[in-house]
Coordinates of C-alpha atoms and ligand atoms in Angstrom, one line a residue:
X1224 CA 192.0 63.3 115.7
X1225 CA 191.5 66.9 116.8
X1226 CA 188.6 67.6 119.1
X1227 CA 185.5 69.4 117.8
X1228 CA 184.2 72.7 119.2
X1229 CA 180.8 74.3 119.7
X1230 CA 180.6 77.8 118.4
X1231 CA 177.6 80.1 117.9
X1232 CA 176.0 80.3 114.5
X1233 CA 173.5 82.8 113.1
X1234 CA 170.5 81.4 111.2
X1235 CA 170.7 82.2 107.5
X1236 CA 168.0 84.0 105.5
X1237 CA 166.9 84.9 102.0
X1238 CA 168.0 88.2 100.3
X1239 CA 165.4 89.6 97.9
X1240 CA 165.0 93.1 96.5
X1241 CA 167.5 94.5 99.0
X1242 CA 165.9 92.9 102.0
X1243 CA 167.1 90.1 104.2
X1244 CA 164.1 87.8 104.8
X1245 CA 164.0 85.3 107.8
X1246 CA 162.1 82.0 107.8
X1247 CA 158.9 83.4 109.0
X1248 CA 156.8 80.2 108.6
X1249 CA 158.7 79.0 105.5
X1250 CA 159.9 75.4 105.1
X1251 CA 163.4 75.1 106.6
X1252 CA 166.3 72.7 106.4
X1253 CA 168.9 71.8 109.0
X1254 CA 172.5 72.9 108.5
X1255 CA 174.8 70.3 109.9
X1256 CA 178.5 70.7 111.0
X1257 CA 180.2 67.7 109.3
X1258 CA 182.9 67.6 112.0
X1259 CA 180.4 66.9 114.8
X1260 CA 177.2 65.8 113.1
X1261 CA 175.4 68.5 115.1
X1262 CA 172.7 70.8 113.7
X1263 CA 174.0 74.3 113.9
X1264 CA 171.2 76.2 112.2
X1265 CA 168.1 76.2 110.0
X1266 CA 167.9 77.6 106.4
X1267 CA 164.6 78.9 105.0
X1268 CA 163.5 77.7 101.6
X1269 CA 162.2 80.3 99.2
X1270 CA 158.5 79.9 98.3
X1271 CA 157.4 80.2 94.6
X1272 CA 156.2 83.7 95.5
X1273 CA 159.7 84.5 96.9
X1274 CA 161.3 83.3 93.6
X1275 CA 158.9 85.4 91.6
X1276 CA 159.6 88.4 93.8
X1277 CA 163.3 87.9 93.2
X1278 CA 162.7 87.6 89.4
X1279 CA 160.6 90.8 89.4
X1280 CA 163.2 92.7 91.5
X1281 CA 166.0 91.6 89.1
X1282 CA 164.0 92.6 86.1
X1283 CA 163.3 96.0 87.5
X1284 CA 166.9 96.4 88.5
X1285 CA 168.1 95.5 85.0
X1286 CA 166.4 98.5 83.6
X1287 CA 168.8 100.9 85.4
X1288 CA 171.8 98.7 86.2
X1289 CA 172.4 97.9 82.5
X1290 CA 173.0 101.7 82.0
X1291 CA 175.1 102.1 85.1
X1292 CA 178.5 103.6 84.6
X1293 CA 181.4 101.2 84.5
X1294 CA 183.0 103.6 87.1
X1295 CA 180.1 102.9 89.4
X1296 CA 180.3 99.1 89.0
X1297 CA 184.0 99.3 89.5
X1298 CA 183.6 101.3 92.7
X1299 CA 181.1 98.8 94.1
X1300 CA 183.3 95.8 93.2
X1301 CA 186.4 97.4 94.6
X1302 CA 184.7 98.1 97.9
X1303 CA 183.5 94.5 98.2
X1304 CA 187.1 93.5 97.7
X1305 CA 188.1 95.7 100.7
X1306 CA 185.2 94.3 102.8
X1307 CA 186.2 90.7 101.9
X1308 CA 189.6 91.3 103.5
X1309 CA 188.1 93.0 106.5
X1310 CA 185.5 90.3 107.2
X1311 CA 187.5 87.2 106.1
X1312 CA 187.9 85.7 109.6
X1313 CA 184.2 85.7 110.4
X1314 CA 183.2 84.5 106.9
X1315 CA 185.9 81.8 107.0
X1316 CA 184.6 80.5 110.4
X1317 CA 181.1 80.1 108.9
X1318 CA 182.5 78.1 106.0
X1319 CA 184.4 75.8 108.3
X1320 CA 181.4 75.2 110.5
X1321 CA 179.2 74.3 107.6
X1322 CA 181.4 72.3 105.3
X1323 CA 184.5 71.4 107.4
X1324 CA 187.6 72.7 105.7
X1325 CA 190.4 73.9 107.9
X1326 CA 189.9 77.5 109.1
X1327 CA 193.1 78.7 107.5
X1328 CA 191.9 77.4 104.1
X1329 CA 188.5 79.0 104.5
X1330 CA 189.9 82.4 105.5
X1331 CA 192.4 82.2 102.6
X1332 CA 189.5 81.4 100.2
X1333 CA 187.9 84.7 101.2
X1334 CA 191.0 86.8 101.2
X1335 CA 192.1 85.5 97.8
X1336 CA 188.7 86.3 96.4
X1337 CA 189.3 90.0 97.1
X1338 CA 191.5 89.8 94.0
X1339 CA 188.6 88.5 92.0
X1340 CA 186.6 91.6 93.0
X1341 CA 189.5 93.9 92.1
X1342 CA 190.1 92.2 88.8
X1343 CA 186.4 92.5 87.8
X1344 CA 186.5 96.1 89.0
X1345 CA 189.3 96.8 86.7
X1346 CA 188.2 94.8 83.7
X1347 CA 184.6 96.1 83.7
X1348 CA 186.0 99.5 82.6
X1349 CA 187.5 97.8 79.6
X1350 CA 184.4 96.2 78.1
X1351 CA 185.1 97.7 74.7
X1352 CA 183.2 97.5 71.4
X1353 CA 184.9 98.2 68.0
X1354 CA 184.5 100.3 64.9
X1355 CA 184.6 98.3 61.7
X1356 CA 185.8 100.1 58.6
X1357 CA 182.8 100.7 56.3
X1358 CA 182.5 100.1 52.5
X1359 CA 181.0 103.6 52.0
X1360 CA 182.4 106.9 53.2
X1361 CA 179.1 108.0 54.8
X1362 CA 178.6 104.8 56.8
X1363 CA 179.7 104.2 60.4
X1364 CA 179.7 100.5 61.6
X1365 CA 180.0 99.7 65.2
X1366 CA 180.1 96.5 67.3
X1367 CA 178.6 97.1 70.8
X1368 CA 178.7 94.7 73.7
X1369 CA 175.7 94.9 76.0
X1370 CA 174.8 93.0 79.2
X1371 CA 172.8 89.8 78.5
X1372 CA 170.2 90.5 81.2
X1373 CA 169.1 88.8 84.4
X1374 CA 171.3 85.8 85.3
X1375 CA 170.6 82.8 87.5
X1376 CA 173.6 81.3 89.2
X1377 CA 173.9 78.0 91.0
X1378 CA 176.9 77.4 93.1
X1379 CA 178.2 74.5 95.2
X1380 CA 179.4 73.9 98.8
X1381 CA 183.1 73.0 98.2
X1382 CA 184.2 76.7 97.8
X1383 CA 181.1 78.4 98.9
X1384 CA 182.6 81.9 98.8
X1385 CA 184.9 81.6 95.7
X1386 CA 182.3 79.9 93.4
X1387 CA 179.7 82.5 94.3
X1388 CA 181.8 85.7 94.1
X1389 CA 183.3 84.8 90.7
X1390 CA 179.8 84.5 89.1
X1391 CA 178.4 87.5 91.0
X1392 CA 181.4 89.8 90.2
X1393 CA 181.3 88.9 86.5
X1394 CA 177.5 89.4 86.2
X1395 CA 177.4 92.6 88.1
X1396 CA 180.5 94.0 86.5
X1397 CA 178.9 93.4 83.1
X1398 CA 175.7 95.2 84.1
X1399 CA 173.6 92.1 84.8
X1400 CA 171.4 91.5 87.9
X1401 CA 171.9 88.0 89.5
X1402 CA 169.6 85.6 91.4
X1403 CA 171.9 83.1 93.1
X1404 CA 171.0 79.8 94.6
X1405 CA 174.0 78.9 96.6
X1406 CA 174.7 75.7 98.5
X1407 CA 172.0 74.9 101.0
X1408 CA 174.5 73.0 103.2
X1409 CA 176.9 75.9 103.4
X1410 CA 174.9 79.1 102.9
X1411 CA 176.6 81.7 105.1
X1412 CA 179.3 82.8 102.7
X1413 CA 176.8 83.7 100.0
X1414 CA 174.8 85.8 102.5
X1415 CA 178.0 87.5 103.6
X1416 CA 178.6 88.4 100.0
X1417 CA 175.1 89.9 99.8
X1418 CA 175.8 92.0 102.9
X1419 CA 179.0 93.3 101.4
X1420 CA 177.4 94.3 98.2
X1421 CA 174.6 96.0 100.1
X1422 CA 177.1 97.8 102.3
X1423 CA 179.1 98.8 99.2
X1424 CA 176.0 100.6 97.8
X1425 CA 174.7 98.1 95.2
X1426 CA 171.2 99.1 94.2
X1427 CA 168.4 96.8 95.5
X1428 CA 167.4 94.0 93.2
X1429 CA 170.7 93.7 91.4
X1430 CA 171.7 90.8 93.7
X1431 CA 169.2 88.3 95.1
X1432 CA 169.9 85.1 97.2
X1433 CA 167.4 82.2 97.3
X1434 CA 167.5 78.7 98.7
X1435 CA 165.4 75.6 98.3
X1436 CA 165.2 72.2 96.8
X1437 CA 167.9 72.7 94.1
X1438 CA 166.0 71.0 91.2
X1439 CA 162.8 73.0 92.0
X1440 CA 164.5 76.4 92.3
X1441 CA 166.7 75.9 89.2
X1442 CA 163.8 74.8 87.1
X1443 CA 161.6 77.7 88.2
X1444 CA 164.3 80.2 87.5
X1445 CA 165.5 78.8 84.2
X1446 CA 162.0 78.5 82.8
X1447 CA 161.2 82.1 83.6
X1448 CA 161.4 84.4 80.6
X1449 CA 163.1 87.0 82.8
X1450 CA 166.3 84.9 83.1
X1451 CA 168.5 85.2 80.0
X1452 CA 171.6 83.4 81.2
X1453 CA 172.5 80.7 83.6
X1454 CA 175.8 79.8 85.3
X1455 CA 176.4 76.6 87.1
X1456 CA 179.2 75.0 89.0
X1457 CA 178.7 71.4 90.1
X1458 CA 178.6 67.8 88.8
X1459 CA 178.5 66.8 85.1
X1460 CA 175.2 65.1 85.6
X1461 CA 173.4 68.1 87.0
X1462 CA 175.2 70.3 84.5
X1463 CA 173.8 68.3 81.6
X1464 CA 170.3 68.5 83.1
X1465 CA 170.5 72.3 83.6
X1466 CA 172.0 72.8 80.1
X1467 CA 169.1 70.9 78.5
X1468 CA 166.6 73.1 80.4
X1469 CA 168.5 76.3 79.3
X1470 CA 168.9 75.0 75.8
X1471 CA 165.2 74.4 75.4
X1472 CA 164.7 78.0 76.3
X1473 CA 167.6 79.2 74.1
X1474 CA 169.4 80.7 77.1
X1475 CA 173.1 81.3 77.4
X1476 CA 175.1 79.3 79.8
X1477 CA 178.4 78.9 81.6
X1478 CA 179.1 75.4 82.9
X1479 CA 182.0 74.7 85.4
X1480 CA 181.6 70.9 85.9
X1481 CA 183.5 68.1 87.3
X1482 CA 187.0 66.9 86.4
X1483 CA 189.2 63.8 86.9
X1484 CA 192.6 65.5 86.6
X1485 CA 195.5 63.4 85.4
X1486 CA 199.0 63.9 86.9
X1487 CA 201.9 62.8 84.8
X1488 CA 205.1 62.3 86.8
X1489 CA 208.0 61.7 84.4
X1490 CA 211.2 60.0 85.6
X1491 CA 213.3 63.1 84.8
X1492 CA 211.2 65.3 87.2
X1493 CA 212.4 66.5 90.6
X1494 CA 210.6 63.6 92.2
X1495 CA 210.8 64.6 95.9
X1496 CA 209.5 68.0 95.1
X1497 CA 206.7 66.6 93.0
X1498 CA 205.7 64.1 95.7
X1499 CA 205.7 66.8 98.4
X1500 CA 203.7 69.3 96.4
X1501 CA 201.2 66.7 95.2
X1502 CA 200.6 65.3 98.7
X1503 CA 199.7 68.8 99.9
X1504 CA 197.6 69.8 96.9
X1505 CA 195.8 66.5 96.6
X1506 CA 194.3 66.6 100.1
X1507 CA 193.4 70.4 100.1
X1508 CA 189.8 70.7 101.1
X1509 CA 189.8 66.9 101.6
X1510 CA 190.1 66.4 97.9
X1511 CA 186.7 68.0 97.3
X1512 CA 188.0 70.2 94.5
X1513 CA 187.0 70.0 90.9
X1514 CA 190.7 70.5 89.8
X1515 CA 192.1 68.1 92.5
X1516 CA 194.8 65.8 91.0
X1517 CA 193.0 62.4 91.0
X1518 CA 194.7 60.0 88.5
X1519 CA 198.4 59.7 89.2
X1520 CA 200.4 58.3 86.4
X1521 CA 204.0 57.7 87.5
X1522 CA 206.8 56.7 85.1
X1523 CA 208.2 53.3 85.9
X1524 CA 211.8 54.2 86.8
X1525 CA 210.7 56.7 89.4
X1526 CA 207.6 54.7 90.7
X1527 CA 209.2 53.4 93.9
X1528 CA 210.8 56.6 94.9
X1529 CA 207.7 58.8 94.2
X1530 CA 205.3 56.4 95.9
X1531 CA 207.4 56.0 99.0
X1532 CA 207.7 59.8 99.5
X1533 CA 204.1 60.5 98.5
X1534 CA 202.7 57.9 100.9
X1535 CA 204.9 59.1 103.7
X1536 CA 203.8 62.7 103.2
X1537 CA 200.2 61.7 103.0
X1538 CA 200.5 59.9 106.4
X1539 CA 201.6 63.2 108.0
X1540 CA 198.3 64.9 107.2
X1541 CA 196.5 65.8 110.4
X1542 CA 192.8 65.1 110.1
X1543 CA 190.4 66.8 112.5
X1544 CA 187.9 69.5 113.2
X1545 CA 188.6 72.4 110.8
X1546 CA 188.5 74.9 113.8
X1547 CA 191.4 73.2 115.6
X1548 CA 194.6 75.1 114.7
X1549 CA 196.8 72.1 113.7
X1550 CA 194.2 70.4 111.5
X1551 CA 195.4 70.1 107.9
X1552 CA 192.5 68.2 106.5
X1553 CA 188.9 68.5 107.8
X1554 CA 185.9 66.1 107.4
X1555 CA 184.1 65.6 104.1
X1556 CA 181.2 67.9 103.7
X1557 CA 178.5 65.2 103.9
X1558 CA 177.8 61.7 105.0
X1559 CA 177.1 60.8 101.3
X1560 CA 180.7 61.6 100.3
X1561 CA 182.0 59.3 103.1
X1562 CA 179.9 56.5 101.7
X1563 CA 181.1 57.2 98.2
X1564 CA 184.8 57.0 99.3
X1565 CA 184.1 53.5 100.7
X1566 CA 182.8 52.4 97.4
X1567 CA 185.8 53.7 95.5
X1568 CA 188.1 51.8 97.9
X1569 CA 186.2 48.6 97.8
X1570 CA 186.1 48.6 94.0
X1571 CA 189.9 49.3 93.7
X1572 CA 190.6 46.5 96.2
X1573 CA 188.4 44.0 94.3
X1574 CA 190.4 44.7 91.1
X1575 CA 193.7 43.9 92.8
X1576 CA 194.9 47.4 93.7
X1577 CA 196.7 48.0 97.0
X1578 CA 195.5 50.5 99.6
X1579 CA 198.8 51.9 100.7
X1580 CA 197.4 54.2 103.4
X1581 CA 194.0 55.2 104.6
X1582 CA 191.0 53.6 102.9
X1583 CA 188.6 53.8 105.8
X1584 CA 186.2 56.0 107.7
X1585 CA 187.9 57.5 110.8
X1586 CA 185.2 58.0 113.4
X1587 CA 181.5 57.2 114.0
X1588 CA 180.7 60.9 114.6
X1589 CA 181.5 63.4 111.9
X1590 CA 182.3 62.7 108.2
X1591 CA 185.9 61.8 108.5
X1592 CA 187.6 59.7 105.9
X1593 CA 191.4 59.0 106.0
X1594 CA 193.7 60.4 103.3
X1595 CA 194.0 57.5 101.0
X1596 CA 196.6 56.3 98.5
X1597 CA 195.7 53.5 96.1
X1598 CA 198.6 51.9 94.1
X1599 CA 198.4 49.9 90.9
X1600 CA 194.9 51.1 90.3
X1601 CA 193.4 49.5 87.3
X1602 CA 192.5 52.0 84.5
X1603 CA 189.0 50.6 84.4
X1604 CA 188.4 51.0 88.2
X1605 CA 186.0 53.4 89.7
X1606 CA 188.8 55.5 91.1
X1607 CA 190.4 55.9 87.7
X1608 CA 187.2 56.6 85.7
X1609 CA 184.7 58.4 88.0
X1610 CA 185.5 61.7 89.8
X1611 CA 186.2 60.7 93.4
X1612 CA 185.7 64.2 94.8
X1613 CA 187.3 63.2 98.1
X1614 CA 190.7 62.3 99.7
X1615 CA 191.7 59.5 97.3
X1616 CA 194.7 59.4 95.1
X1617 CA 194.7 56.6 92.6
X1618 CA 198.2 55.8 91.2
X1619 CA 199.4 53.6 88.4
X1620 CA 202.7 53.2 86.6
X1621 CA 203.4 54.1 82.9
X1622 CA 206.2 53.5 80.4
X1623 CA 206.3 56.3 77.8
X1624 CA 204.8 59.6 76.7
X1625 CA 202.5 58.3 74.0
X1626 CA 201.0 55.7 76.3
X1627 CA 200.4 58.1 79.1
X1628 CA 198.8 60.8 76.9
X1629 CA 196.5 58.2 75.6
X1630 CA 195.5 57.0 79.1
X1631 CA 195.2 60.6 80.4
X1632 CA 192.9 61.6 77.6
X1633 CA 190.8 58.4 77.7
X1634 CA 188.0 60.0 79.8
X1635 CA 185.3 62.4 78.8
X1636 CA 186.5 64.9 81.5
X1637 CA 188.7 67.8 80.4
X1638 CA 189.1 70.2 83.3
X1639 CA 192.6 70.4 84.7
X1640 CA 195.8 68.4 84.3
X1641 CA 199.3 68.3 85.8
X1642 CA 202.8 67.2 84.7
X1643 CA 206.2 67.1 86.3
X1644 CA 209.2 67.0 84.1
X1645 CA 212.5 68.8 83.6
X1646 CA 212.5 68.1 79.8
X1647 CA 211.3 71.1 77.7
X1648 CA 210.5 68.6 74.9
X1649 CA 208.3 66.5 77.2
X1650 CA 206.7 69.7 78.6
X1651 CA 205.8 70.9 75.1
X1652 CA 204.4 67.5 74.1
X1653 CA 202.2 67.5 77.3
X1654 CA 201.0 71.1 76.7
X1655 CA 200.0 70.1 73.1
X1656 CA 198.8 66.6 73.9
X1657 CA 196.6 66.9 77.0
X1658 CA 192.9 67.3 76.4
X1659 CA 192.1 69.7 79.2
X1660 CA 191.1 73.3 79.8
X1661 CA 194.1 73.9 82.1
X1662 CA 197.6 72.4 82.0
X1663 CA 199.9 73.0 85.0
X1664 CA 203.6 72.0 84.5
X1665 CA 205.9 71.7 87.6
X1666 CA 203.6 73.8 89.7
X1667 CA 199.9 74.7 90.5
X1668 CA 199.2 78.0 88.9
X1669 CA 195.5 78.1 88.0
X1670 CA 192.4 79.9 89.4
X1671 CA 194.0 83.3 89.6
X1672 CA 191.8 86.3 89.0
X1673 CA 193.8 87.3 85.9
X1674 CA 193.8 83.8 84.2
X1675 CA 190.8 82.0 82.6
X1676 CA 189.4 79.0 84.5
X1677 CA 187.3 76.4 82.8
X1678 CA 187.0 73.0 81.2
X1679 CA 186.5 71.3 77.9
X1680 CA 184.7 68.1 76.8
X1681 CA 182.2 67.1 79.6
X1682 CA 183.9 69.4 82.1
X1683 CA 182.0 72.4 80.8
X1684 CA 181.9 75.4 78.6
X1685 CA 183.0 79.0 79.1
X1686 CA 185.6 80.6 81.3
X1687 CA 185.6 82.5 84.6
X1688 CA 188.4 84.9 85.3
X1689 CA 191.0 86.4 82.9
X1690 CA 190.0 88.8 80.1
X1691 CA 187.4 86.1 79.1
X1692 CA 185.4 86.6 82.3
X1693 CA 182.7 88.9 80.9
X1694 CA 182.2 87.0 77.6
X1695 CA 179.4 84.9 79.0
X1696 CA 177.5 87.9 80.3
X1697 CA 177.6 90.1 77.2
X1698 CA 175.7 90.0 73.9
X1699 CA 177.0 91.5 70.7
X1700 CA 175.0 94.2 68.9
X1701 CA 176.0 95.4 65.4
X1702 CA 175.0 99.0 64.6
X1703 CA 175.4 100.5 61.1
X1704 CA 174.4 104.1 60.4
X1705 CA 174.4 106.2 57.2
X1706 CA 174.1 110.0 57.4
Ligands
LIG2614 P1 175.2 66.8 93.6 O1 175.4 66.5 92.2 O2 173.9 66.4 94.3 O3 175.3 68.4 93.8 C1 176.4 69.1 93.3 C2 176.0 70.6 93.4 O4 174.9 70.9 92.5 C3 175.4 71.0 94.8 O5 175.8 72.3 95.1 C4 173.9 71.0 94.6 O6 173.2 71.9 95.4 C5 173.8 71.4 93.1 N1 172.6 70.8 92.5 C6 172.2 69.5 92.4 N2 171.1 69.4 91.7 C7 170.8 70.6 91.2 C8 169.8 71.1 90.3 N3 168.9 70.4 89.8 N4 169.8 72.5 90.1 C9 170.7 73.3 90.6 N5 171.7 72.9 91.4 C10 171.7 71.6 91.7 O7 176.4 66.2 94.3 P2 177.0 66.4 95.8 O8 177.0 65.1 96.5 O9 176.5 67.6 96.5 O10 178.5 66.7 95.3 C11 179.3 65.7 94.8 C12 179.4 65.8 93.3 O11 179.2 67.1 92.9 C13 180.9 65.5 92.9 O12 180.9 64.2 92.4 C14 181.3 66.6 92.0 O13 181.4 66.1 90.7 C15 180.2 67.6 92.0 N6 180.7 68.9 92.5 C16 181.5 69.6 91.7 C17 181.9 70.9 92.1 C18 182.8 71.7 91.2 O14 183.5 72.6 91.7 N7 182.8 71.5 89.9 C19 181.6 71.4 93.3 C20 180.7 70.6 94.1 C21 180.3 69.4 93.7

């Protein structure tokens, strides 16, 4: 185990109508470093008045931001991209302190997101309408795309920077103000984003940041007639709840929810390469990734070879404080995730699976859980049916393509999926057969700025990124005119 450190931390605040607002008597909540268990700061909760001020500011801002030039929006987004690169080290450090991921991963999260800003800066200049050929010569028919209005965004703690910037860049690029409630346990990245937009010249009120009890804040914002669209990233259960609130108010929504991604390793694959790549990818961010590979189906002829190498690679992972330079996996973000991991392991064991490595909490202090490989996991076990959202790889053998597709598609999740094969025929069958919003074959190539990211089935609706990115933030207006 790497040793923890004790760095300085600046108390977070709210950001409403272009002003950073400190606690000043408001209710606060402690922010805890999961590597040490120590409180590092206090976060103010927004009062109802604060939320109403944010709503009013966003409504005022919409009146002018909706008519802003795409060139102006593009300039702001591009500048934020530049600032992300300049400020990545400091922002990354805040992320590591709050939710534990290794510093290199946190800094990479920020740097990579500069591309999201640049992509939205470019694409927002291409929000085109179209002209529809008329039936009469003196008629002109046009399809216009207009910003939907004030958006409320709710983002989680696992990628506190990435999840927030993707929603903010899409809303702002489309001409919509945003009120964002980021993760209360890891707030500094969202505030860093607010500072960058302010420094890039975004008019006040276009971006507002609030915190509080998640259910109270989201309900207040969603029920407000000012909010016209919501975007949420988080669990399926919370997504369903927010979708029902938004549905009752006839509001648009984008939902990026949980996954339980199958990995299909076929016997004709480059097995060593697959095992090495998967052991690294699986335990990134301690497995707290919605697209983390979680259900490993390994074809029988290559089971022994794959498992041996995958387990050996997993044992090499260096767990510790994310600020220590040689750490490759940090703590889990909260004590509740550690508890959940214990339940997954106990359930697997009770159903006859083997815990090949890990399977236990590592220290009393901090939220450390060992990278865990479960073999011969039963298809009905918790680890094979519920999203683990942690450092657990549940593995089971399979015989043939039809069988594995059926097992992979058996759950209501449909976010990401992975397959390793050298057969083009198998690759094609997998592309066509997997019920998932994203299919990765022989590599991990998703979540790029220029490609759509999103799930199907219970894993959500709508896409972030790609040319689809503004779809959720625009409404269609048909105009017909006769002279
Ligand atoms: P959780 O369900 O309590 O919270 C998940 C996220 O949703 C948090 O950021 C939380 O602040 C937010 N949230 C919860 N209730 C809300 C509400 N009523 N309104 C608005 N936001 C709300 O679970 P958790 O223990 O924090 O995280 C574990 C689970 O969350 C995992 O099982 C995983 O499915 C899910 N999760 C998914 C993602 C993702 O990228 N899709 C990210 C983080 C967490």
